[in-house]
Amino acid sequence: PGALVKGRIEARDVKNVRFMGRGILETEGYSSRPDQLHGILFDRSENITVEGIGIRSYDTWWQTLFLNTINTEVAHVNLFGIGVNTDGVDIDAVKNFVVRDSFIRCEDDGLGWHALDAAANGEMITENVLADNLVIWNTRWGNGIRIGASMEAQLWRDITIRNVDILMHAHSGIYSDYSDWAWMDNLKFENVTIEKPSVPISFYIDETRYSNSNGYLQARGH
């Protein structure tokens, strides 16, 4: 408690890792937008817990990303991002993922849920994902919750977002620019409060500037 740790976390091909505490991870100078270095990255990992910490990110890259990762829980975290691309909690190809009981302040997508670059990352099915009891404060860029833009995967299924208060949103409260070929099955939003007027919800399926551009596949999803 009370610790201020300057740095970032990057873990690949690990199992049974817990990153816990009541202090703050200060990522400025370590997480890098030009180099796309995240504040916290778990890649191809299993049985991961991130709990209790605060993260402070100033003109950095995404605050957290969980990629090709199975059995993950993010709980009681307090994220505070300033600057474009300071997404809150991002996922890409996960199974059995929970983010709960947390505060996300960001100047890009609060939840950035997508499937980027199938050629590099594969097309692991994203399934059994839950966001529960969150407060999201998104300003300047991005959205409260974004599903897309890139959806370079075969299947997303059993995705639930519930008990979320979106206090502010720069673009939309809930936004999905569904730009690639994944099939979405059983996506549910329950008890989501969007405080700011303007564009509360925007969903569409279309080719966008985020659609696959390396020749892997050109198709839209369902």
PDB file of N, CA and C in Angstrom, residues 40-136:
ATOM      1  N   ILE A  40       0.326  -2.716 -19.264  1.00  0.00           N
ATOM      2  CA  ILE A  40       0.332  -4.122 -18.853  1.00  0.00           C
ATOM      3  C   ILE A  40      -0.026  -4.961 -20.073  1.00  0.00           C
ATOM      4  N   LEU A  41       0.804  -5.940 -20.400  1.00  0.00           N
ATOM      5  CA  LEU A  41       0.540  -6.863 -21.501  1.00  0.00           C
ATOM      6  C   LEU A  41       0.742  -8.292 -21.026  1.00  0.00           C
ATOM      7  N   PHE A  42      -0.291  -9.110 -21.190  1.00  0.00           N
ATOM      8  CA  PHE A  42      -0.160 -10.559 -21.054  1.00  0.00           C
ATOM      9  C   PHE A  42      -0.493 -11.180 -22.399  1.00  0.00           C
ATOM     10  N   ASP A  43       0.429 -11.978 -22.930  1.00  0.00           N
ATOM     11  CA  ASP A  43       0.310 -12.561 -24.261  1.00  0.00           C
ATOM     12  C   ASP A  43       0.545 -14.075 -24.172  1.00  0.00           C
ATOM     13  N   ARG A  44      -0.368 -14.855 -24.755  1.00  0.00           N
ATOM     14  CA  ARG A  44      -0.253 -16.322 -24.779  1.00  0.00           C
ATOM     15  C   ARG A  44      -0.017 -16.863 -23.356  1.00  0.00           C
ATOM     16  N   SER A  45      -0.863 -16.429 -22.455  1.00  0.00           N
ATOM     17  CA  SER A  45      -0.682 -16.763 -21.046  1.00  0.00           C
ATOM     18  C   SER A  45      -1.939 -17.401 -20.468  1.00  0.00           C
ATOM     19  N   GLU A  46      -1.820 -17.931 -19.247  1.00  0.00           N
ATOM     20  CA  GLU A  46      -2.926 -18.679 -18.654  1.00  0.00           C
ATOM     21  C   GLU A  46      -2.937 -18.504 -17.145  1.00  0.00           C
ATOM     22  N   ASN A  47      -4.142 -18.381 -16.586  1.00  0.00           N
ATOM     23  CA  ASN A  47      -4.339 -18.232 -15.142  1.00  0.00           C
ATOM     24  C   ASN A  47      -3.654 -16.955 -14.632  1.00  0.00           C
ATOM     25  N   ILE A  48      -4.231 -15.823 -15.013  1.00  0.00           N
ATOM     26  CA  ILE A  48      -3.663 -14.507 -14.725  1.00  0.00           C
ATOM     27  C   ILE A  48      -4.616 -13.722 -13.820  1.00  0.00           C
ATOM     28  N   THR A  49      -4.082 -13.060 -12.807  1.00  0.00           N
ATOM     29  CA  THR A  49      -4.866 -12.186 -11.936  1.00  0.00           C
ATOM     30  C   THR A  49      -4.185 -10.825 -11.841  1.00  0.00           C
ATOM     31  N   VAL A  50      -4.959  -9.771 -12.092  1.00  0.00           N
ATOM     32  CA  VAL A  50      -4.511  -8.392 -11.846  1.00  0.00           C
ATOM     33  C   VAL A  50      -5.535  -7.786 -10.895  1.00  0.00           C
ATOM     34  N   GLU A  51      -5.119  -7.423  -9.693  1.00  0.00           N
ATOM     35  CA  GLU A  51      -6.100  -7.019  -8.683  1.00  0.00           C
ATOM     36  C   GLU A  51      -5.564  -5.925  -7.784  1.00  0.00           C
ATOM     37  N   GLY A  52      -6.410  -4.905  -7.582  1.00  0.00           N
ATOM     38  CA  GLY A  52      -6.180  -3.946  -6.507  1.00  0.00           C
ATOM     39  C   GLY A  52      -5.325  -2.741  -6.833  1.00  0.00           C
ATOM     40  N   ILE A  53      -4.643  -2.746  -7.975  1.00  0.00           N
ATOM     41  CA  ILE A  53      -3.655  -1.693  -8.244  1.00  0.00           C
ATOM     42  C   ILE A  53      -4.302  -0.479  -8.908  1.00  0.00           C
ATOM     43  N   GLY A  54      -3.567   0.627  -8.894  1.00  0.00           N
ATOM     44  CA  GLY A  54      -3.888   1.786  -9.714  1.00  0.00           C
ATOM     45  C   GLY A  54      -2.869   1.871 -10.844  1.00  0.00           C
ATOM     46  N   ILE A  55      -3.295   2.381 -11.982  1.00  0.00           N
ATOM     47  CA  ILE A  55      -2.387   2.594 -13.109  1.00  0.00           C
ATOM     48  C   ILE A  55      -2.525   4.044 -13.549  1.00  0.00           C
ATOM     49  N   ARG A  56      -1.399   4.717 -13.743  1.00  0.00           N
ATOM     50  CA  ARG A  56      -1.384   6.097 -14.211  1.00  0.00           C
ATOM     51  C   ARG A  56      -0.618   6.155 -15.527  1.00  0.00           C
ATOM     52  N   SER A  57      -1.272   6.684 -16.558  1.00  0.00           N
ATOM     53  CA  SER A  57      -0.705   6.657 -17.905  1.00  0.00           C
ATOM     54  C   SER A  57      -0.875   8.027 -18.556  1.00  0.00           C
ATOM     55  N   TYR A  58       0.234   8.685 -18.889  1.00  0.00           N
ATOM     56  CA  TYR A  58       0.197  10.018 -19.469  1.00  0.00           C
ATOM     57  C   TYR A  58       0.848   9.988 -20.851  1.00  0.00           C
ATOM     58  N   ASP A  59       0.025  10.192 -21.894  1.00  0.00           N
ATOM     59  CA  ASP A  59       0.508  10.177 -23.281  1.00  0.00           C
ATOM     60  C   ASP A  59       1.276   8.893 -23.573  1.00  0.00           C
ATOM     61  N   THR A  60       0.650   7.786 -23.243  1.00  0.00           N
ATOM     62  CA  THR A  60       1.269   6.477 -23.421  1.00  0.00           C
ATOM     63  C   THR A  60       0.460   5.676 -24.437  1.00  0.00           C
ATOM     64  N   TRP A  61       0.496   4.363 -24.319  1.00  0.00           N
ATOM     65  CA  TRP A  61      -0.265   3.469 -25.188  1.00  0.00           C
ATOM     66  C   TRP A  61      -1.347   2.805 -24.345  1.00  0.00           C
ATOM     67  N   TRP A  62      -2.014   1.778 -24.872  1.00  0.00           N
ATOM     68  CA  TRP A  62      -3.107   1.144 -24.144  1.00  0.00           C
ATOM     69  C   TRP A  62      -2.668   0.792 -22.724  1.00  0.00           C
ATOM     70  N   GLN A  63      -3.544   1.056 -21.772  1.00  0.00           N
ATOM     71  CA  GLN A  63      -3.163   0.819 -20.371  1.00  0.00           C
ATOM     72  C   GLN A  63      -3.035  -0.669 -20.065  1.00  0.00           C
ATOM     73  N   THR A  64      -3.918  -1.504 -20.636  1.00  0.00           N
ATOM     74  CA  THR A  64      -3.807  -2.955 -20.451  1.00  0.00           C
ATOM     75  C   THR A  64      -4.256  -3.667 -21.715  1.00  0.00           C
ATOM     76  N   LEU A  65      -3.595  -4.786 -22.030  1.00  0.00           N
ATOM     77  CA  LEU A  65      -4.025  -5.663 -23.122  1.00  0.00           C
ATOM     78  C   LEU A  65      -3.804  -7.113 -22.706  1.00  0.00           C
ATOM     79  N   PHE A  66      -4.831  -7.928 -22.955  1.00  0.00           N
ATOM     80  CA  PHE A  66      -4.760  -9.367 -22.716  1.00  0.00           C
ATOM     81  C   PHE A  66      -4.981 -10.045 -24.062  1.00  0.00           C
ATOM     82  N   LEU A  67      -3.955 -10.737 -24.546  1.00  0.00           N
ATOM     83  CA  LEU A  67      -3.919 -11.272 -25.906  1.00  0.00           C
ATOM     84  C   LEU A  67      -3.693 -12.781 -25.862  1.00  0.00           C
ATOM     85  N   ASN A  68      -4.562 -13.538 -26.563  1.00  0.00           N
ATOM     86  CA  ASN A  68      -4.403 -15.001 -26.622  1.00  0.00           C
ATOM     87  C   ASN A  68      -4.193 -15.585 -25.222  1.00  0.00           C
ATOM     88  N   THR A  69      -5.043 -15.168 -24.302  1.00  0.00           N
ATOM     89  CA  THR A  69      -4.864 -15.512 -22.894  1.00  0.00           C
ATOM     90  C   THR A  69      -6.122 -16.181 -22.347  1.00  0.00           C
ATOM     91  N   ILE A  70      -5.927 -17.190 -21.495  1.00  0.00           N
ATOM     92  CA  ILE A  70      -7.008 -18.022 -20.974  1.00  0.00           C
ATOM     93  C   ILE A  70      -7.060 -17.902 -19.453  1.00  0.00           C
ATOM     94  N   ASN A  71      -8.277 -17.772 -18.920  1.00  0.00           N
ATOM     95  CA  ASN A  71      -8.509 -17.723 -17.471  1.00  0.00           C
ATOM     96  C   ASN A  71      -7.838 -16.502 -16.848  1.00  0.00           C
ATOM     97  N   THR A  72      -8.511 -15.361 -16.993  1.00  0.00           N
ATOM     98  CA  THR A  72      -7.967 -14.085 -16.506  1.00  0.00           C
ATOM     99  C   THR A  72      -9.018 -13.358 -15.684  1.00  0.00           C
ATOM    100  N   GLU A  73      -8.588 -12.757 -14.583  1.00  0.00           N
ATOM    101  CA  GLU A  73      -9.468 -11.895 -13.794  1.00  0.00           C
ATOM    102  C   GLU A  73      -8.774 -10.572 -13.517  1.00  0.00           C
ATOM    103  N   VAL A  74      -9.469  -9.474 -13.819  1.00  0.00           N
ATOM    104  CA  VAL A  74      -9.018  -8.125 -13.507  1.00  0.00           C
ATOM    105  C   VAL A  74     -10.057  -7.539 -12.555  1.00  0.00           C
ATOM    106  N   ALA A  75      -9.650  -7.160 -11.358  1.00  0.00           N
ATOM    107  CA  ALA A  75     -10.626  -6.744 -10.353  1.00  0.00           C
ATOM    108  C   ALA A  75     -10.067  -5.626  -9.476  1.00  0.00           C
ATOM    109  N   HIS A  76     -10.952  -4.709  -9.093  1.00  0.00           N
ATOM    110  CA  HIS A  76     -10.610  -3.632  -8.153  1.00  0.00           C
ATOM    111  C   HIS A  76      -9.396  -2.842  -8.621  1.00  0.00           C
ATOM    112  N   VAL A  77      -9.367  -2.534  -9.922  1.00  0.00           N
ATOM    113  CA  VAL A  77      -8.290  -1.696 -10.435  1.00  0.00           C
ATOM    114  C   VAL A  77      -8.822  -0.287 -10.697  1.00  0.00           C
ATOM    115  N   ASN A  78      -7.916   0.674 -10.658  1.00  0.00           N
ATOM    116  CA  ASN A  78      -8.245   2.082 -10.837  1.00  0.00           C
ATOM    117  C   ASN A  78      -7.321   2.619 -11.921  1.00  0.00           C
ATOM    118  N   LEU A  79      -7.866   2.808 -13.121  1.00  0.00           N
ATOM    119  CA  LEU A  79      -7.060   3.229 -14.264  1.00  0.00           C
ATOM    120  C   LEU A  79      -7.278   4.713 -14.534  1.00  0.00           C
ATOM    121  N   PHE A  80      -6.186   5.419 -14.803  1.00  0.00           N
ATOM    122  CA  PHE A  80      -6.270   6.851 -15.078  1.00  0.00           C
ATOM    123  C   PHE A  80      -5.341   7.169 -16.233  1.00  0.00           C
ATOM    124  N   GLY A  81      -5.911   7.349 -17.432  1.00  0.00           N
ATOM    125  CA  GLY A  81      -5.137   7.609 -18.627  1.00  0.00           C
ATOM    126  C   GLY A  81      -5.414   8.979 -19.208  1.00  0.00           C
ATOM    127  N   ILE A  82      -4.347   9.669 -19.593  1.00  0.00           N
ATOM    128  CA  ILE A  82      -4.432  10.973 -20.253  1.00  0.00           C
ATOM    129  C   ILE A  82      -3.728  10.863 -21.601  1.00  0.00           C
ATOM    130  N   GLY A  83      -4.410  11.278 -22.677  1.00  0.00           N
ATOM    131  CA  GLY A  83      -3.811  11.252 -24.004  1.00  0.00           C
ATOM    132  C   GLY A  83      -4.446  10.201 -24.898  1.00  0.00           C
ATOM    133  N   VAL A  84      -4.385  10.409 -26.200  1.00  0.00           N
ATOM    134  CA  VAL A  84      -4.959   9.482 -27.163  1.00  0.00           C
ATOM    135  C   VAL A  84      -4.311   8.109 -27.019  1.00  0.00           C
ATOM    136  N   ASN A  85      -5.118   7.074 -27.246  1.00  0.00           N
ATOM    137  CA  ASN A  85      -4.689   5.672 -27.173  1.00  0.00           C
ATOM    138  C   ASN A  85      -4.465   5.161 -25.756  1.00  0.00           C
ATOM    139  N   THR A  86      -4.936   5.881 -24.753  1.00  0.00           N
ATOM    140  CA  THR A  86      -4.864   5.349 -23.391  1.00  0.00           C
ATOM    141  C   THR A  86      -6.114   4.516 -23.091  1.00  0.00           C
ATOM    142  N   ASP A  87      -6.371   3.511 -23.953  1.00  0.00           N
ATOM    143  CA  ASP A  87      -7.479   2.582 -23.712  1.00  0.00           C
ATOM    144  C   ASP A  87      -7.386   2.015 -22.301  1.00  0.00           C
ATOM    145  N   GLY A  88      -8.534   1.615 -21.767  1.00  0.00           N
ATOM    146  CA  GLY A  88      -8.559   1.089 -20.411  1.00  0.00           C
ATOM    147  C   GLY A  88      -8.217  -0.383 -20.331  1.00  0.00           C
ATOM    148  N   VAL A  89      -9.197  -1.256 -20.596  1.00  0.00           N
ATOM    149  CA  VAL A  89      -8.998  -2.699 -20.553  1.00  0.00           C
ATOM    150  C   VAL A  89      -9.309  -3.258 -21.939  1.00  0.00           C
ATOM    151  N   ASP A  90      -8.274  -3.692 -22.643  1.00  0.00           N
ATOM    152  CA  ASP A  90      -8.422  -4.222 -23.999  1.00  0.00           C
ATOM    153  C   ASP A  90      -8.205  -5.726 -23.992  1.00  0.00           C
ATOM    154  N   ILE A  91      -8.987  -6.421 -24.828  1.00  0.00           N
ATOM    155  CA  ILE A  91      -8.803  -7.863 -24.995  1.00  0.00           C
ATOM    156  C   ILE A  91      -8.727  -8.194 -26.475  1.00  0.00           C
ATOM    157  N   ASP A  92      -8.011  -9.277 -26.767  1.00  0.00           N
ATOM    158  CA  ASP A  92      -7.859  -9.765 -28.135  1.00  0.00           C
ATOM    159  C   ASP A  92      -7.626 -11.268 -28.053  1.00  0.00           C
ATOM    160  N   ALA A  93      -8.654 -12.044 -28.388  1.00  0.00           N
ATOM    161  CA  ALA A  93      -8.557 -13.508 -28.352  1.00  0.00           C
ATOM    162  C   ALA A  93      -8.329 -14.002 -26.923  1.00  0.00           C
ATOM    163  N   VAL A  94      -9.391 -14.033 -26.126  1.00  0.00           N
ATOM    164  CA  VAL A  94      -9.316 -14.514 -24.747  1.00  0.00           C
ATOM    165  C   VAL A  94     -10.442 -15.516 -24.493  1.00  0.00           C
ATOM    166  N   LYS A  95     -10.221 -16.372 -23.508  1.00  0.00           N
ATOM    167  CA  LYS A  95     -11.244 -17.301 -23.041  1.00  0.00           C
ATOM    168  C   LYS A  95     -11.309 -17.222 -21.522  1.00  0.00           C
ATOM    169  N   ASN A  96     -12.537 -17.192 -21.002  1.00  0.00           N
ATOM    170  CA  ASN A  96     -12.757 -17.129 -19.555  1.00  0.00           C
ATOM    171  C   ASN A  96     -12.079 -15.889 -18.966  1.00  0.00           C
ATOM    172  N   PHE A  97     -12.580 -14.741 -19.382  1.00  0.00           N
ATOM    173  CA  PHE A  97     -12.017 -13.450 -18.969  1.00  0.00           C
ATOM    174  C   PHE A  97     -13.062 -12.680 -18.181  1.00  0.00           C
ATOM    175  N   VAL A  98     -12.656 -12.092 -17.045  1.00  0.00           N
ATOM    176  CA  VAL A  98     -13.543 -11.261 -16.226  1.00  0.00           C
ATOM    177  C   VAL A  98     -12.822  -9.962 -15.883  1.00  0.00           C
ATOM    178  N   VAL A  99     -13.515  -8.831 -16.093  1.00  0.00           N
ATOM    179  CA  VAL A  99     -13.075  -7.558 -15.532  1.00  0.00           C
ATOM    180  C   VAL A  99     -14.232  -7.044 -14.690  1.00  0.00           C
ATOM    181  N   ARG A 100     -13.962  -6.690 -13.414  1.00  0.00           N
ATOM    182  CA  ARG A 100     -15.060  -6.353 -12.514  1.00  0.00           C
ATOM    183  C   ARG A 100     -14.622  -5.338 -11.472  1.00  0.00           C
ATOM    184  N   ASP A 101     -15.625  -4.659 -10.920  1.00  0.00           N
ATOM    185  CA  ASP A 101     -15.449  -3.808  -9.742  1.00  0.00           C
ATOM    186  C   ASP A 101     -14.290  -2.833  -9.909  1.00  0.00           C
ATOM    187  N   SER A 102     -14.311  -2.078 -11.021  1.00  0.00           N
ATOM    188  CA  SER A 102     -13.169  -1.223 -11.343  1.00  0.00           C
ATOM    189  C   SER A 102     -13.618   0.114 -11.899  1.00  0.00           C
ATOM    190  N   PHE A 103     -12.691   1.095 -11.844  1.00  0.00           N
ATOM    191  CA  PHE A 103     -12.895   2.430 -12.396  1.00  0.00           C
ATOM    192  C   PHE A 103     -11.919   2.631 -13.542  1.00  0.00           C
ATOM    193  N   ILE A 104     -12.439   3.073 -14.684  1.00  0.00           N
ATOM    194  CA  ILE A 104     -11.612   3.253 -15.875  1.00  0.00           C
ATOM    195  C   ILE A 104     -11.779   4.684 -16.366  1.00  0.00           C
ATOM    196  N   ARG A 105     -10.704   5.471 -16.260  1.00  0.00           N
ATOM    197  CA  ARG A 105     -10.679   6.810 -16.824  1.00  0.00           C
ATOM    198  C   ARG A 105      -9.665   6.772 -17.973  1.00  0.00           C
ATOM    199  N   CYS A 106     -10.104   7.201 -19.154  1.00  0.00           N
ATOM    200  CA  CYS A 106      -9.256   7.063 -20.331  1.00  0.00           C
ATOM    201  C   CYS A 106      -9.611   8.168 -21.324  1.00  0.00           C
ATOM    202  N   GLU A 107      -8.700   8.404 -22.246  1.00  0.00           N
ATOM    203  CA  GLU A 107      -9.003   9.321 -23.343  1.00  0.00           C
ATOM    204  C   GLU A 107      -9.055   8.561 -24.670  1.00  0.00           C
ATOM    205  N   ASP A 108      -9.373   7.283 -24.571  1.00  0.00           N
ATOM    206  CA  ASP A 108      -9.725   6.456 -25.712  1.00  0.00           C
ATOM    207  C   ASP A 108     -10.691   5.411 -25.176  1.00  0.00           C
ATOM    208  N   ASP A 109     -10.848   4.290 -25.851  1.00  0.00           N
ATOM    209  CA  ASP A 109     -11.898   3.345 -25.481  1.00  0.00           C
ATOM    210  C   ASP A 109     -11.708   2.808 -24.064  1.00  0.00           C
ATOM    211  N   GLY A 110     -12.786   2.875 -23.269  1.00  0.00           N
ATOM    212  CA  GLY A 110     -12.724   2.326 -21.916  1.00  0.00           C
ATOM    213  C   GLY A 110     -12.525   0.825 -21.937  1.00  0.00           C
ATOM    214  N   LEU A 111     -13.390   0.124 -22.663  1.00  0.00           N
ATOM    215  CA  LEU A 111     -13.184  -1.280 -22.998  1.00  0.00           C
ATOM    216  C   LEU A 111     -12.948  -1.333 -24.495  1.00  0.00           C
ATOM    217  N   GLY A 112     -11.786  -1.778 -24.913  1.00  0.00           N
ATOM    218  CA  GLY A 112     -11.462  -1.932 -26.328  1.00  0.00           C
ATOM    219  C   GLY A 112     -11.352  -3.414 -26.636  1.00  0.00           C
ATOM    220  N   TRP A 113     -12.437  -3.988 -27.172  1.00  0.00           N
ATOM    221  CA  TRP A 113     -12.501  -5.437 -27.362  1.00  0.00           C
ATOM    222  C   TRP A 113     -12.506  -5.719 -28.855  1.00  0.00           C
ATOM    223  N   HIS A 114     -11.484  -6.412 -29.327  1.00  0.00           N
ATOM    224  CA  HIS A 114     -11.276  -6.561 -30.760  1.00  0.00           C
ATOM    225  C   HIS A 114     -10.455  -7.818 -31.040  1.00  0.00           C
ATOM    226  N   ALA A 115     -10.172  -8.050 -32.322  1.00  0.00           N
ATOM    227  CA  ALA A 115      -9.296  -9.143 -32.755  1.00  0.00           C
ATOM    228  C   ALA A 115      -8.435  -8.594 -33.882  1.00  0.00           C
ATOM    229  N   LEU A 116      -7.212  -8.229 -33.535  1.00  0.00           N
ATOM    230  CA  LEU A 116      -6.304  -7.586 -34.489  1.00  0.00           C
ATOM    231  C   LEU A 116      -5.403  -8.610 -35.158  1.00  0.00           C
ATOM    232  N   ASP A 117      -5.152  -8.452 -36.428  1.00  0.00           N
ATOM    233  CA  ASP A 117      -4.055  -9.105 -37.146  1.00  0.00           C
ATOM    234  C   ASP A 117      -4.051 -10.624 -36.979  1.00  0.00           C
ATOM    235  N   ALA A 118      -4.985 -11.278 -37.664  1.00  0.00           N
ATOM    236  CA  ALA A 118      -5.058 -12.741 -37.613  1.00  0.00           C
ATOM    237  C   ALA A 118      -3.792 -13.395 -38.135  1.00  0.00           C
ATOM    238  N   ALA A 119      -3.127 -12.773 -39.096  1.00  0.00           N
ATOM    239  CA  ALA A 119      -1.896 -13.354 -39.644  1.00  0.00           C
ATOM    240  C   ALA A 119      -0.824 -13.481 -38.570  1.00  0.00           C
ATOM    241  N   ALA A 120      -0.732 -12.497 -37.681  1.00  0.00           N
ATOM    242  CA  ALA A 120       0.295 -12.513 -36.635  1.00  0.00           C
ATOM    243  C   ALA A 120      -0.154 -13.242 -35.377  1.00  0.00           C
ATOM    244  N   ASN A 121      -1.432 -13.085 -35.003  1.00  0.00           N
ATOM    245  CA  ASN A 121      -1.899 -13.567 -33.702  1.00  0.00           C
ATOM    246  C   ASN A 121      -2.749 -14.818 -33.765  1.00  0.00           C
ATOM    247  N   GLY A 122      -3.118 -15.269 -34.974  1.00  0.00           N
ATOM    248  CA  GLY A 122      -4.023 -16.392 -35.090  1.00  0.00           C
ATOM    249  C   GLY A 122      -5.473 -15.963 -34.915  1.00  0.00           C
ATOM    250  N   GLU A 123      -6.367 -16.937 -34.882  1.00  0.00           N
ATOM    251  CA  GLU A 123      -7.804 -16.655 -34.806  1.00  0.00           C
ATOM    252  C   GLU A 123      -8.457 -17.409 -33.650  1.00  0.00           C
ATOM    253  N   MET A 124      -7.830 -17.402 -32.479  1.00  0.00           N
ATOM    254  CA  MET A 124      -8.402 -18.077 -31.323  1.00  0.00           C
ATOM    255  C   MET A 124      -9.801 -17.539 -31.039  1.00  0.00           C
ATOM    256  N   ILE A 125     -10.730 -18.428 -30.744  1.00  0.00           N
ATOM    257  CA  ILE A 125     -12.091 -18.032 -30.414  1.00  0.00           C
ATOM    258  C   ILE A 125     -12.087 -17.228 -29.110  1.00  0.00           C
ATOM    259  N   THR A 126     -12.783 -16.103 -29.110  1.00  0.00           N
ATOM    260  CA  THR A 126     -13.015 -15.346 -27.882  1.00  0.00           C
ATOM    261  C   THR A 126     -14.345 -15.802 -27.302  1.00  0.00           C
ATOM    262  N   GLU A 127     -14.328 -16.290 -26.067  1.00  0.00           N
ATOM    263  CA  GLU A 127     -15.564 -16.815 -25.488  1.00  0.00           C
ATOM    264  C   GLU A 127     -15.557 -16.713 -23.965  1.00  0.00           C
ATOM    265  N   ASN A 128     -16.777 -16.637 -23.432  1.00  0.00           N
ATOM    266  CA  ASN A 128     -16.995 -16.574 -21.988  1.00  0.00           C
ATOM    267  C   ASN A 128     -16.279 -15.372 -21.385  1.00  0.00           C
ATOM    268  N   VAL A 129     -16.745 -14.187 -21.778  1.00  0.00           N
ATOM    269  CA  VAL A 129     -16.139 -12.924 -21.344  1.00  0.00           C
ATOM    270  C   VAL A 129     -17.178 -12.113 -20.579  1.00  0.00           C
ATOM    271  N   LEU A 130     -16.785 -11.558 -19.447  1.00  0.00           N
ATOM    272  CA  LEU A 130     -17.700 -10.794 -18.596  1.00  0.00           C
ATOM    273  C   LEU A 130     -17.057  -9.496 -18.138  1.00  0.00           C
ATOM    274  N   ALA A 131     -17.799  -8.389 -18.313  1.00  0.00           N
ATOM    275  CA  ALA A 131     -17.477  -7.111 -17.671  1.00  0.00           C
ATOM    276  C   ALA A 131     -18.609  -6.811 -16.695  1.00  0.00           C
ATOM    277  N   ASP A 132     -18.294  -6.571 -15.428  1.00  0.00           N
ATOM    278  CA  ASP A 132     -19.336  -6.434 -14.415  1.00  0.00           C
ATOM    279  C   ASP A 132     -18.945  -5.377 -13.388  1.00  0.00           C
ATOM    280  N   ASN A 133     -19.872  -4.456 -13.147  1.00  0.00           N
ATOM    281  CA  ASN A 133     -19.718  -3.447 -12.098  1.00  0.00           C
ATOM    282  C   ASN A 133     -18.523  -2.535 -12.365  1.00  0.00           C
ATOM    283  N   LEU A 134     -18.622  -1.787 -13.463  1.00  0.00           N
ATOM    284  CA  LEU A 134     -17.565  -0.862 -13.862  1.00  0.00           C
ATOM    285  C   LEU A 134     -18.104   0.563 -13.920  1.00  0.00           C
ATOM    286  N   VAL A 135     -17.216   1.521 -13.691  1.00  0.00           N
ATOM    287  CA  VAL A 135     -17.476   2.926 -13.975  1.00  0.00           C
ATOM    288  C   VAL A 135     -16.464   3.365 -15.022  1.00  0.00           C
ATOM    289  N   ILE A 136     -16.963   3.940 -16.121  1.00  0.00           N
ATOM    290  CA  ILE A 136     -16.099   4.347 -17.229  1.00  0.00           C
ATOM    291  C   ILE A 136     -16.268   5.838 -17.468  1.00  0.00           C
TER     292      ILE A 136
END
